[in-house]
Amino acid sequence: MTDTRSDPAHPGAPVTLNGVVIHPRWLDVAAQMALVEDLREVIRAAPLLRPVTPGGRQMSVRMTAAGRFGWVTDRKGYRYEPAHPSGVAWPPIPSSVSAIWDALSGCARAPECCLVNWYGEGARMGLHQDRDEADFTCPVVSVSLGDAGLFRVGGVERRGPTRSIWLNSGDVVVMGGPARLAWHGVDRIRFGSSTLLPGGGRINLTLRVVT
Ligand code: SIN
Ligand code: FE2
């Protein structure tokens, strides 16, 4: 059992990279464990799968979602869908997850999608913008659980300079305002660096307003 009292200061002082705000250790270990329990139910209802890009490349992360809409990709393109590819409705966003949005988004609207990305050993996420939503007024709020991930952040231009930071379990990232459309990605994870998930791996949750 992890002793939450041995956590370093929680939460840590926010760090800003290219307008993207990182809240280190926003969640203590007990809150991280409770989130993982809630996510197990989401994954039971809507199993993780490895999607393909419109270009036909299989992604290295496994994905599912909760909420009114889930973000999906296949040969037909990137889009939001009201149901899992199996046809079952996406499960509701757990209240433990919406509470993070309520605390940090500064947005009156509720999140409509909680995308769940699962990174196993060797998984990564190429540099991209989150821009399949109809409204960019609210930020994207992103939660890291489990193994550390090397997060790369650029500006709103594809070719601008980027900066990188290791995201650790319990960190929460807010991409809002001018940084809502910042390019970002995960170059690699440090597999086995956290004991939160038995067997290792990293979970990232991204919360978004879609419509
Ligand atoms: C994403 O932008 O889709 C994932 C970000 C992360 O895994 O931290
Ligand atoms: Fe993203």
Coordinates of C-alpha atoms and ligand atoms in Angstrom, one line a residue:
M1 CA 0.0 0.0 0.0
T2 CA 1.4 3.4 -1.0
D3 CA 1.7 5.9 1.8
T4 CA 0.2 9.1 0.6
R5 CA 2.0 11.1 3.4
S6 CA 5.3 10.4 1.7
D7 CA 4.1 12.4 -1.4
P8 CA 6.1 15.6 -2.1
A9 CA 4.1 18.8 -1.7
H10 CA 0.7 18.2 -3.2
P11 CA -0.2 19.9 -5.4
G12 CA 3.1 21.4 -6.7
A13 CA 3.3 24.9 -8.0
P14 CA 2.0 25.2 -11.6
V15 CA 4.5 25.2 -14.5
T16 CA 3.7 26.9 -17.8
L17 CA 5.2 25.7 -21.2
N18 CA 4.1 27.7 -24.3
G19 CA 0.9 28.8 -22.5
V20 CA 0.1 25.2 -21.5
V21 CA -0.3 24.9 -17.7
I22 CA 0.9 21.8 -15.8
H23 CA -0.3 21.2 -12.3
P24 CA 2.2 18.7 -10.8
R25 CA 0.7 16.2 -8.3
W26 CA -2.8 17.7 -8.5
L27 CA -4.1 14.3 -7.5
D28 CA -2.6 12.5 -4.4
V29 CA -2.0 8.8 -4.5
A30 CA -5.4 7.9 -2.9
A31 CA -7.2 10.0 -5.6
Q32 CA -5.2 8.4 -8.3
M33 CA -6.1 4.9 -7.1
A34 CA -9.8 5.9 -6.9
L35 CA -9.7 7.1 -10.5
V36 CA -8.1 3.9 -11.7
E37 CA -11.0 1.9 -10.0
D38 CA -13.5 4.1 -11.8
L39 CA -11.7 3.7 -15.1
R40 CA -11.8 -0.1 -14.8
E41 CA -15.6 0.2 -15.0
V42 CA -15.4 2.4 -18.0
I43 CA -13.1 -0.1 -19.8
R44 CA -15.4 -3.0 -18.8
A45 CA -18.3 -1.2 -20.5
A46 CA -16.3 0.1 -23.5
P47 CA -13.2 -2.0 -24.1
L48 CA -9.9 -0.5 -25.1
L49 CA -9.0 -0.9 -28.7
R50 CA -6.1 0.0 -31.0
P51 CA -7.5 2.3 -33.6
V52 CA -6.0 3.0 -37.1
T53 CA -5.4 6.4 -38.5
P54 CA -7.2 7.5 -41.7
G55 CA -3.9 6.6 -43.5
G56 CA -4.2 3.0 -42.3
R57 CA -1.5 3.0 -39.6
Q58 CA -2.3 1.3 -36.3
M59 CA -1.8 3.5 -33.3
S60 CA 0.5 2.4 -30.5
V61 CA -1.9 3.6 -27.8
R62 CA -5.1 1.8 -27.0
M63 CA -8.2 3.9 -26.6
T64 CA -11.7 4.1 -25.3
A65 CA -13.9 7.0 -24.0
A66 CA -16.6 8.0 -21.6
G67 CA -19.2 10.7 -22.0
R68 CA -21.8 11.8 -24.7
F69 CA -19.2 11.5 -27.4
G70 CA -16.0 9.5 -27.9
W71 CA -13.2 10.5 -30.2
V72 CA -12.5 7.8 -32.7
T73 CA -10.3 7.2 -35.8
D74 CA -10.5 4.7 -38.6
R75 CA -10.1 4.6 -42.3
K76 CA -13.0 7.0 -42.6
G77 CA -11.3 9.7 -40.5
Y78 CA -11.0 11.4 -37.2
R79 CA -14.3 12.3 -35.6
Y80 CA -16.6 12.1 -32.5
E81 CA -19.1 9.3 -32.3
P82 CA -22.0 8.8 -29.8
A83 CA -21.2 5.0 -29.4
H84 CA -18.2 2.7 -29.1
P85 CA -17.3 0.9 -32.4
S86 CA -19.0 -2.2 -30.9
G87 CA -22.3 -0.2 -30.9
V88 CA -22.6 0.2 -27.1
A89 CA -23.1 3.7 -25.8
W90 CA -20.1 5.3 -24.1
P91 CA -20.3 5.0 -20.3
P92 CA -20.9 8.2 -18.3
I93 CA -17.8 10.2 -17.3
P94 CA -17.1 9.2 -13.7
S95 CA -17.7 12.0 -11.2
S96 CA -14.2 11.6 -9.9
V97 CA -13.0 12.7 -13.4
S98 CA -15.5 15.6 -13.8
A99 CA -14.5 17.0 -10.5
I100 CA -11.0 17.6 -11.9
W101 CA -12.6 19.5 -14.8
D102 CA -14.7 21.5 -12.4
A103 CA -11.7 22.5 -10.3
L104 CA -9.3 23.5 -13.2
S105 CA -11.1 24.2 -16.5
G106 CA -12.6 27.6 -15.6
C107 CA -15.4 26.6 -18.0
A108 CA -19.1 26.7 -17.2
R109 CA -19.9 23.9 -19.6
A110 CA -19.5 20.2 -18.6
P111 CA -17.1 18.0 -20.5
E112 CA -18.7 15.9 -23.3
C113 CA -15.9 13.6 -23.9
C114 CA -13.3 11.9 -21.7
L115 CA -10.9 10.1 -24.0
V116 CA -9.0 7.3 -22.3
N117 CA -5.5 6.6 -23.8
W118 CA -3.6 3.6 -22.5
Y119 CA 0.2 3.5 -23.2
G120 CA 1.9 0.2 -22.9
E121 CA 5.7 -0.3 -23.3
G122 CA 6.9 1.5 -26.4
A123 CA 3.6 3.4 -27.0
R124 CA 3.8 7.1 -28.1
M125 CA 1.6 9.8 -29.5
G126 CA 2.8 11.9 -32.4
L127 CA 2.6 15.7 -32.4
H128 CA -1.0 16.8 -33.1
Q129 CA -3.6 19.5 -32.3
D130 CA -6.9 18.7 -30.7
R131 CA -9.1 20.4 -33.2
D132 CA -12.0 18.0 -34.0
E133 CA -14.3 19.9 -31.6
A134 CA -16.9 22.5 -32.8
D135 CA -16.0 25.0 -30.0
F136 CA -12.5 25.9 -28.7
T137 CA -13.7 28.2 -25.9
C138 CA -13.2 25.7 -23.1
P139 CA -9.8 24.2 -22.5
V140 CA -8.6 20.6 -22.9
V141 CA -7.9 19.1 -19.4
S142 CA -5.6 16.2 -19.4
V143 CA -4.8 13.8 -16.5
S144 CA -1.8 11.5 -16.2
L145 CA -1.8 8.2 -14.3
G146 CA 0.8 5.6 -13.9
D147 CA 4.2 5.6 -15.7
A148 CA 5.9 8.9 -16.5
G149 CA 5.4 10.3 -20.1
L150 CA 7.6 12.7 -22.0
F151 CA 5.2 15.4 -23.1
R152 CA 6.2 17.7 -25.9
V153 CA 4.5 21.1 -26.4
G154 CA 4.8 23.5 -29.3
G155 CA 2.9 26.6 -30.3
V156 CA -0.1 26.9 -32.5
E157 CA 2.1 26.7 -35.7
R158 CA 3.1 23.3 -36.9
R159 CA 6.8 24.1 -37.2
G160 CA 7.3 26.3 -34.1
P161 CA 9.9 25.4 -31.4
T162 CA 8.8 22.8 -28.9
R163 CA 9.6 22.2 -25.2
S164 CA 9.3 18.9 -23.3
I165 CA 8.5 18.0 -19.7
W166 CA 8.0 14.6 -18.0
L167 CA 4.4 14.2 -16.8
N168 CA 4.1 12.0 -13.7
S169 CA 1.2 10.2 -12.2
G170 CA -1.3 12.7 -10.7
D171 CA -0.2 15.6 -12.9
V172 CA -3.0 17.6 -14.7
V173 CA -2.4 19.6 -17.8
V174 CA -4.7 22.5 -19.0
M175 CA -4.5 23.6 -22.6
G176 CA -6.7 26.7 -22.9
G177 CA -6.9 30.2 -24.2
P178 CA -4.3 30.8 -26.9
A179 CA -2.8 27.4 -26.1
R180 CA -6.0 25.5 -26.8
L181 CA -4.7 24.6 -30.2
A182 CA -1.1 24.1 -29.2
W183 CA 0.7 21.2 -31.0
H184 CA 1.5 18.4 -28.5
G185 CA 2.4 14.8 -28.2
V186 CA 4.1 12.1 -26.1
D187 CA 7.5 11.0 -27.3
R188 CA 7.9 8.0 -25.0
I189 CA 7.0 6.7 -21.6
R190 CA 9.3 5.4 -18.9
F191 CA 7.7 2.0 -18.7
G192 CA 7.6 0.6 -15.2
S193 CA 8.4 3.9 -13.5
S194 CA 5.2 4.0 -11.4
T195 CA 3.6 1.3 -9.3
L196 CA 0.1 2.7 -9.7
L197 CA -0.9 0.3 -12.5
P198 CA -0.1 -3.4 -11.8
G199 CA 2.0 -4.5 -14.8
G200 CA 3.0 -0.9 -15.7
G201 CA 1.8 1.4 -18.3
R202 CA 0.4 4.9 -18.5
I203 CA -3.2 6.2 -18.7
N204 CA -4.0 9.6 -20.0
L205 CA -7.5 11.1 -19.8
T206 CA -8.4 14.1 -22.0
L207 CA -11.6 16.0 -21.2
R208 CA -13.2 18.2 -23.8
V209 CA -16.3 20.1 -24.8
V210 CA -17.2 18.8 -28.3
T211 CA -20.3 20.7 -29.6
Ligands
SIN1 C1 -3.2 13.4 -26.2 O1 -2.9 14.6 -26.5 O2 -4.1 12.8 -26.9 C2 -2.5 12.6 -25.2 C3 -1.6 13.5 -24.3 C4 -1.0 12.6 -23.2 O3 -1.0 11.4 -23.3 O4 -0.5 13.2 -22.2
FE2_2 FE -4.1 15.7 -27.8

